Short mmCIF file of C-alpha atoms and ligand atoms in Angstrom, two decimals:
data_model
loop_
_atom_site.label_atom_id
_atom_site.label_comp_id
_atom_site.label_asym_id
_atom_site.label_seq_id
_atom_site.Cartn_x
_atom_site.Cartn_y
_atom_site.Cartn_z
CA MET A 1 137.73 120.15 257.95
CA ALA A 2 139.25 116.82 257.02
CA ALA A 3 136.97 114.33 255.27
CA THR A 4 134.73 112.74 257.86
CA ASN A 5 133.87 109.10 258.24
CA ASP A 6 130.25 110.00 257.72
CA THR A 7 129.41 107.56 254.97
CA ASP A 8 125.63 107.68 254.66
CA GLY A 9 125.02 109.00 251.17
CA ARG A 10 121.23 108.95 251.38
CA LYS A 11 121.09 112.49 252.67
CA TYR A 12 122.74 113.63 249.43
CA LEU A 13 120.20 112.02 247.11
CA SER A 14 118.43 115.32 246.57
CA ASP A 15 121.77 116.73 245.43
CA PHE A 16 122.32 113.80 243.12
CA ALA A 17 118.91 114.46 241.58
CA GLN A 18 120.10 117.90 240.46
CA PHE A 19 122.41 116.26 237.91
CA ALA A 20 121.37 115.23 234.40
CA ILE A 21 121.30 111.56 235.35
CA GLU A 22 119.41 108.79 233.61
CA GLY A 23 117.08 106.41 235.45
CA ASP A 24 115.87 106.13 239.04
CA VAL A 25 118.21 105.55 241.97
CA ILE A 26 118.39 101.96 243.21
CA ASP A 27 121.24 102.26 245.70
CA ILE A 28 123.90 104.61 247.05
CA SER A 29 126.93 103.34 248.95
CA PRO A 30 130.36 104.63 250.10
CA PHE A 31 133.15 104.03 247.61
CA GLY A 32 136.95 104.21 247.40
CA ASP A 33 139.58 104.96 250.00
CA GLY A 34 140.76 108.56 249.44
CA HIS A 35 141.65 110.76 252.40
CA ILE A 36 140.10 113.93 251.00
CA ALA A 37 136.75 113.70 249.19
CA GLN A 38 133.66 111.69 250.20
CA THR A 39 132.85 109.31 247.39
CA PHE A 40 129.64 107.39 246.69
CA TYR A 41 128.67 104.79 244.14
CA VAL A 42 125.17 105.36 242.87
CA GLN A 43 123.24 102.75 240.91
CA THR A 44 120.23 103.79 238.89
CA THR A 45 117.89 101.74 236.74
CA VAL A 46 119.93 102.80 233.69
CA ARG A 47 123.60 103.03 234.70
CA ASN A 48 126.07 103.47 237.53
CA TYR A 49 127.52 106.78 238.65
CA VAL A 50 130.10 108.08 241.05
CA MET A 51 129.18 111.11 243.13
CA GLN A 52 131.79 113.01 245.10
CA ARG A 53 131.23 115.55 247.82
CA MET A 54 134.28 117.72 247.42
CA ASN A 55 136.42 118.85 250.31
CA THR A 56 136.22 122.64 250.21
CA TYR A 57 138.60 123.00 253.15
CA VAL A 58 141.36 121.38 251.09
CA PHE A 59 140.12 122.83 247.78
CA PRO A 60 138.48 126.21 248.42
CA ASP A 61 138.70 127.16 244.71
CA VAL A 62 136.07 124.71 243.48
CA GLU A 63 135.45 126.71 240.28
CA GLY A 64 139.16 126.60 239.37
CA LEU A 65 139.44 122.94 240.25
CA MET A 66 136.44 121.91 238.19
CA ALA A 67 137.53 124.05 235.23
CA ASN A 68 140.89 122.19 235.31
CA PHE A 69 139.09 118.88 235.66
CA SER A 70 136.83 119.35 232.69
CA ALA A 71 139.56 120.85 230.43
CA VAL A 72 142.00 118.03 231.19
CA THR A 73 139.45 115.23 230.77
CA ALA A 74 138.29 116.77 227.46
CA HIS A 75 141.91 116.82 226.26
CA LEU A 76 142.51 113.21 227.33
CA GLU A 77 139.31 112.13 225.55
CA LYS A 78 140.49 113.89 222.40
CA LYS A 79 143.76 111.97 222.62
CA GLY A 80 141.84 108.68 222.79
CA GLU A 81 142.64 108.03 226.46
CA GLU A 82 139.90 106.60 228.65
CA THR A 83 139.09 109.12 231.36
CA ILE A 84 136.45 110.40 233.74
CA HIS A 85 133.27 111.54 231.98
CA LEU A 86 131.55 114.29 233.96
CA VAL A 87 127.76 114.55 234.08
CA PRO A 88 126.56 118.18 234.15
CA THR A 89 123.78 119.44 236.37
CA ARG A 90 120.35 119.90 234.85
CA GLU A 91 121.28 123.57 234.53
CA GLY A 92 124.37 122.69 232.54
CA ARG A 93 127.01 123.32 235.24
CA ILE A 94 129.97 121.03 235.82
CA PHE A 95 129.38 120.85 239.56
CA LEU A 96 126.68 121.61 242.11
CA ARG A 97 126.93 123.96 245.04
CA SER A 98 124.12 123.27 247.53
CA PRO A 99 123.53 123.77 251.26
CA ASN A 100 124.96 120.23 251.65
CA GLY A 101 128.26 121.08 249.99
CA CYS A 102 129.86 120.93 246.54
CA PHE A 103 129.23 117.85 244.42
CA ARG A 104 130.30 116.39 241.11
CA VAL A 105 128.97 113.33 239.34
CA TYR A 106 130.60 111.19 236.68
CA HIS A 107 129.99 107.92 234.86
CA SER A 108 131.35 104.99 236.77
CA ILE A 109 134.21 103.30 234.92
CA GLU A 110 132.86 99.76 234.88
CA ASN A 111 134.67 96.45 235.04
CA ALA A 112 137.75 98.21 236.37
CA VAL A 113 139.58 97.84 239.67
CA GLY A 114 141.81 100.10 241.72
CA TYR A 115 144.47 98.54 243.94
CA SER A 116 145.40 99.84 247.35
CA LYS A 117 148.51 97.65 247.42
CA VAL A 118 151.04 96.56 244.82
CA THR A 119 150.57 92.82 244.41
CA SER A 120 153.12 92.25 241.65
CA GLY A 121 155.84 94.00 239.68
CA GLU A 122 153.69 93.53 236.60
CA LEU A 123 150.81 95.50 238.14
CA PHE A 124 153.13 98.30 239.22
CA CYS A 125 154.76 98.42 235.79
CA ARG A 126 151.31 98.97 234.29
CA ALA A 127 150.60 101.77 236.73
CA GLY A 128 153.88 103.36 235.62
CA GLU A 129 152.81 103.04 232.01
CA ALA A 130 149.46 104.69 232.80
CA PHE A 131 151.05 107.71 234.47
CA GLY A 132 153.71 107.93 231.74
CA ARG A 133 150.98 107.93 229.09
CA PHE A 134 149.01 110.52 231.06
CA GLN A 135 152.06 112.82 231.01
CA LYS A 136 152.61 112.23 227.34
CA ALA A 137 148.97 112.89 226.40
CA LEU A 138 149.07 116.20 228.25
CA ALA A 139 152.47 117.31 226.96
CA ASP A 140 150.80 119.61 224.39
CA PHE A 141 148.17 120.91 226.83
CA ASP A 142 148.61 124.61 227.61
CA ALA A 143 149.54 124.53 231.29
CA SER A 144 148.98 128.29 231.60
CA CYS A 145 145.20 127.79 231.41
CA LEU A 146 145.21 125.63 234.56
CA SER A 147 144.46 127.10 237.98
CA GLU A 148 146.97 126.29 240.66
CA VAL A 149 144.26 124.80 242.90
CA ILE A 150 146.59 124.22 245.84
CA PRO A 151 149.44 126.69 245.44
CA HIS A 152 152.85 125.26 246.36
CA PHE A 153 151.48 121.72 246.47
CA HIS A 154 154.85 120.01 245.98
CA ASP A 155 156.92 122.95 247.16
CA THR A 156 158.80 120.95 249.77
CA PRO A 157 160.63 123.90 251.39
CA LYS A 158 157.22 125.53 251.88
CA ARG A 159 155.81 122.27 253.29
CA PHE A 160 158.77 122.15 255.64
CA GLY A 161 157.97 125.71 256.76
CA ASP A 162 154.38 124.62 257.48
CA PHE A 163 155.68 121.64 259.42
CA CYS A 164 157.93 123.89 261.52
CA ALA A 165 154.99 126.21 262.21
CA ALA A 166 152.85 123.28 263.40
CA LEU A 167 155.72 122.12 265.57
CA GLU A 168 156.17 125.56 267.05
CA LYS A 169 152.46 125.81 267.94
CA ASP A 170 152.12 122.20 269.06
CA VAL A 171 148.42 122.84 269.71
CA CYS A 172 147.70 119.35 271.06
CA GLY A 173 150.90 118.95 273.05
CA ARG A 174 151.84 115.98 270.88
CA ALA A 175 155.43 116.99 270.02
CA ALA A 176 156.80 115.48 273.23
CA ALA A 177 155.61 112.06 272.09
CA CYS A 178 157.57 112.00 268.82
CA PRO A 179 161.01 113.65 269.17
CA GLU A 180 162.78 111.20 266.84
CA GLU A 181 160.26 111.63 264.06
CA ILE A 182 160.51 115.41 264.36
CA ALA A 183 164.32 115.25 264.32
CA PHE A 184 164.27 113.21 261.10
CA PHE A 185 162.71 116.08 259.18
CA LEU A 186 164.69 118.86 260.89
CA ASP A 187 167.99 117.05 260.22
CA ARG A 188 167.28 116.92 256.49
CA LYS A 189 166.24 120.52 255.96
CA ASP A 190 169.04 121.10 253.42
CA THR A 191 167.76 118.36 251.12
CA TYR A 192 164.33 119.82 250.30
CA ALA A 193 165.00 122.58 247.75
CA ARG A 194 166.64 120.80 244.81
CA ALA A 195 163.43 120.37 242.77
CA THR A 196 161.96 123.81 243.44
CA ASP A 197 165.34 125.41 242.62
CA ALA A 198 165.66 123.44 239.39
CA LEU A 199 162.09 124.36 238.36
CA ALA A 200 162.81 128.01 239.10
CA ASP A 201 165.97 128.15 236.98
CA GLY A 202 164.59 125.97 234.18
CA ARG A 203 166.77 122.88 234.61
CA LEU A 204 163.52 120.99 235.26
CA PRO A 205 160.80 121.82 232.70
CA LEU A 206 157.35 122.75 233.98
CA ARG A 207 154.77 120.20 232.83
CA VAL A 208 151.14 119.36 233.45
CA THR A 209 151.36 116.82 236.23
CA HIS A 210 148.86 114.73 238.18
CA ASN A 211 150.52 115.30 241.55
CA ASP A 212 148.79 112.48 243.42
CA THR A 213 149.98 109.36 241.63
CA LYS A 214 149.12 106.73 244.20
CA LEU A 215 148.49 103.29 242.79
CA ASN A 216 144.80 103.49 243.66
CA ASN A 217 144.46 106.43 241.31
CA VAL A 218 144.85 104.14 238.28
CA LEU A 219 141.98 101.87 237.29
CA MET A 220 142.92 98.53 235.73
CA ASP A 221 140.68 96.40 233.59
CA ALA A 222 139.18 93.61 235.68
CA ASP A 223 139.60 91.04 232.89
CA THR A 224 142.83 91.93 231.10
CA GLY A 225 144.64 93.62 234.02
CA LEU A 226 145.68 96.41 231.66
CA ALA A 227 145.64 100.02 232.85
CA ARG A 228 142.49 101.83 231.77
CA ALA A 229 142.21 105.30 233.30
CA VAL A 230 144.00 107.67 235.61
CA ILE A 231 141.55 109.10 238.15
CA ASP A 232 141.53 111.64 241.01
CA LEU A 233 142.35 114.65 238.87
CA ASP A 234 141.87 117.22 241.64
CA THR A 235 145.53 118.09 241.90
CA VAL A 236 146.34 118.29 238.19
CA MET A 237 148.49 121.39 238.03
CA PRO A 238 151.73 122.61 236.55
CA GLY A 239 154.62 120.75 238.22
CA SER A 240 157.58 118.48 237.58
CA LEU A 241 157.54 114.98 236.20
CA ILE A 242 159.74 113.89 239.11
CA PHE A 243 156.83 114.62 241.47
CA ASP A 244 154.57 112.20 239.63
CA PHE A 245 157.23 109.54 239.43
CA GLY A 246 158.30 110.06 243.03
CA ASP A 247 154.84 109.94 244.55
CA SER A 248 154.11 106.64 242.82
CA ILE A 249 157.32 105.16 244.18
CA ARG A 250 156.58 106.49 247.65
CA PHE A 251 153.30 104.62 247.77
CA GLY A 252 153.85 101.61 245.57
CA ALA A 253 157.50 100.58 245.99
CA SER A 254 156.85 99.91 249.65
CA THR A 255 156.47 96.39 251.01
CA ALA A 256 153.65 97.54 253.30
CA ALA A 257 150.67 99.86 253.50
CA GLU A 258 151.03 103.59 254.06
CA ASP A 259 149.63 103.11 257.56
CA GLU A 260 151.32 99.84 258.57
CA LYS A 261 152.00 99.93 262.31
CA ASP A 262 154.68 97.24 262.30
CA LEU A 263 157.72 99.02 260.86
CA SER A 264 159.62 95.77 260.45
CA LYS A 265 157.30 95.12 257.50
CA VAL A 266 158.02 98.45 255.82
CA HIS A 267 160.80 98.56 253.25
CA PHE A 268 161.64 100.25 250.00
CA ASP A 269 161.66 97.54 247.31
CA LEU A 270 164.19 98.11 244.51
CA ASP A 271 162.57 95.50 242.25
CA LEU A 272 159.27 97.35 242.44
CA PHE A 273 161.13 100.58 241.71
CA ASP A 274 162.58 98.89 238.64
CA ALA A 275 159.15 97.68 237.50
CA TYR A 276 157.54 101.11 237.79
CA ALA A 277 160.49 102.84 236.12
CA ARG A 278 160.19 100.42 233.17
CA GLY A 279 156.51 101.28 232.70
CA PHE A 280 156.88 105.02 233.22
CA CYS A 281 160.04 105.62 231.20
CA GLY A 282 158.89 103.16 228.54
CA ALA A 283 155.71 105.18 227.96
CA LEU A 284 157.57 108.49 227.86
CA LYS A 285 160.56 107.25 225.84
CA ASP A 286 162.68 110.21 224.73
CA ASP A 287 160.16 112.74 226.07
CA ILE A 288 162.02 112.75 229.34
CA THR A 289 165.02 115.12 229.57
CA PRO A 290 168.40 113.82 230.79
CA TYR A 291 168.18 116.01 233.88
CA GLU A 292 164.66 114.78 234.70
CA ALA A 293 165.93 111.22 234.41
CA GLU A 294 168.87 112.00 236.69
CA MET A 295 166.49 113.51 239.26
CA LEU A 296 164.03 110.56 239.41
CA PRO A 297 165.68 108.81 242.39
CA TYR A 298 165.80 112.10 244.28
CA GLY A 299 162.10 112.67 243.37
CA ALA A 300 161.22 109.41 245.08
CA TYR A 301 163.05 110.43 248.25
CA LEU A 302 161.63 113.95 248.13
CA MET A 303 157.98 112.96 247.72
CA THR A 304 158.31 110.43 250.54
CA ALA A 305 159.95 112.88 252.92
CA GLU A 306 157.42 115.55 251.97
CA CYS A 307 154.44 113.29 252.57
CA GLY A 308 155.93 112.20 255.88
CA MET A 309 156.34 115.76 257.09
CA ARG A 310 152.78 116.51 256.01
CA PHE A 311 151.45 113.55 258.02
CA LEU A 312 153.54 114.48 261.05
CA GLY A 313 152.62 118.16 260.72
CA ASP A 314 148.93 117.21 260.61
CA TYR A 315 149.39 115.01 263.66
CA LEU A 316 150.89 117.97 265.52
CA ALA A 317 148.12 120.27 264.29
CA GLY A 318 145.40 117.93 265.59
CA ASP A 319 144.47 116.00 262.41
CA VAL A 320 142.80 118.84 260.57
CA TYR A 321 143.72 117.78 257.02
CA PHE A 322 143.93 114.03 256.43
CA ALA A 323 141.00 111.86 257.43
CA THR A 324 142.05 109.61 260.32
CA ALA A 325 140.52 106.46 261.76
CA TYR A 326 142.22 106.69 265.18
CA ALA A 327 144.22 109.18 267.24
CA GLU A 328 147.73 108.08 266.19
CA HIS A 329 146.88 107.47 262.54
CA ASN A 330 148.87 110.37 261.12
CA LEU A 331 151.86 109.53 263.32
CA VAL A 332 151.77 105.92 262.13
CA ARG A 333 151.67 107.16 258.52
CA ALA A 334 154.57 109.54 259.18
CA ARG A 335 156.66 106.66 260.54
CA THR A 336 156.25 104.54 257.43
CA GLN A 337 157.31 107.48 255.27
CA ILE A 338 160.37 108.08 257.46
CA ARG A 339 161.39 104.45 257.13
CA LEU A 340 160.97 104.54 253.35
CA ALA A 341 162.67 107.91 252.87
CA SER A 342 165.71 106.82 254.83
CA GLU A 343 166.05 103.60 252.83
CA MET A 344 165.68 105.56 249.58
CA GLU A 345 168.33 107.97 250.78
CA GLN A 346 170.73 105.03 251.22
CA ARG A 347 169.96 103.55 247.83
CA GLN A 348 170.10 106.58 245.51
CA GLU A 349 173.02 105.12 243.51
CA GLU A 350 171.30 101.79 242.91
CA MET A 351 168.16 103.62 241.83
CA ALA A 352 170.18 105.76 239.43
CA ALA A 353 171.68 102.61 237.88
CA VAL A 354 168.17 101.19 237.36
CA ILE A 355 167.05 104.38 235.62
CA ARG A 356 170.08 104.36 233.30
CA ARG A 357 169.42 100.74 232.33
CA VAL A 358 165.68 101.20 231.86
CA LEU A 359 166.21 104.24 229.64
CA LYS A 360 168.73 102.39 227.50
CA ASP A 361 166.27 99.50 227.08
CA SER A 362 163.32 101.73 226.18
CA VAL A 363 164.83 103.59 223.19
C1 GN1 B 401 145.91 112.64 249.79
O1 GN1 B 401 143.25 112.13 247.72
P1 GN1 B 401 144.20 111.14 248.32
O2 GN1 B 401 143.73 110.55 249.57
O3 GN1 B 401 144.64 110.17 247.27
C2 GN1 B 401 146.72 113.89 249.43
C3 GN1 B 401 148.03 113.50 248.76
C4 GN1 B 401 148.80 112.58 249.68
C5 GN1 B 401 147.94 111.37 250.02
C6 GN1 B 401 148.63 110.49 251.02
C7 GN1 B 401 144.93 116.82 247.89
O4 GN1 B 401 145.56 111.97 248.59
O5 GN1 B 401 148.80 114.66 248.50
O6 GN1 B 401 149.99 112.14 249.05
O7 GN1 B 401 146.68 111.78 250.58
N1 GN1 B 401 145.94 114.76 248.55
C8 GN1 B 401 145.80 116.07 248.81
O8 GN1 B 401 147.96 109.27 251.10
O9 GN1 B 401 146.35 116.64 249.74
MG1 MG B 402 143.58 112.56 245.89
#
């Protein structure tokens, strides 16, 4: 099931004790704002840890996921990038399976902050740099040794098929309440296959990608404001660079939160797009192919439309995937994505001009 709002970590302390932790527990409290895993901050007398209860509904292949996680973090560490440092169980395993669920523990990255909202172009530029560097550091990582933990994760035509299936079933009888939102995705069905087609015929190279590049998945140093580490590595899989770029834009180049109810506040911000593109392309420099660069504006539209259809599909299916705080939450989220996707659709040319300029400046 979707992550619950059950936030009392004390019942998982016996699970925490199975890990090779130092010190005695002082406190455990809920942490972060992801929609998928349950996350806790655990303070001991020696140091601070993060414990996550993984969502095995979303990620049934926990072994594959954790093998990816530990291989990728080891590679990043080798490349001198700050990353998540896993703590093994006392038996030497990288995660724990117990009657309470599946858990992993890692060292807390201290004196670092994650942002749920872009507060300046500067901040967003640094997030772009972090994800660009992440891509670059993994460019020589053998993608064939990664498990595809959620097959077809950014396969938008497949996501559209899932959306249509949820619409067809309409298990909660909610479709009648959102005909315009449904029509938005149906009307655009011919726009969803450009990335999957280009990956299939090789125009877009397959890379190791993060696949969930929301702003809050980069930790910034609390003192210097500089990007420190990319977190939430659950969805690291083979994919396209335009997915990583696009998902960041979807979330961060918006003037409002992903679940803002007042749509008059929700707009795609071209200056923020510019700032992120500067950071991302600047970190990658000539590692980005001309076709990838050309597809970046489309990637932003595609990731936004895809996320919107996932939210709306989950609303129609009865909120089984994303954690929700109230009955209309997924519908509200879908609406913001629709607003953003349609503005991005209108502004593809301007975005392309930004990319051309940014690339010229970064060589
Ligand atoms: C989920 O883990 P979290 O909450 O950052 C989702 C992403 C969506 C995002 C929308 C594994 O990410 O794909 O873009 O919500 N992750 C998974 O906020 O489905
Ligand atoms: Mg995530």
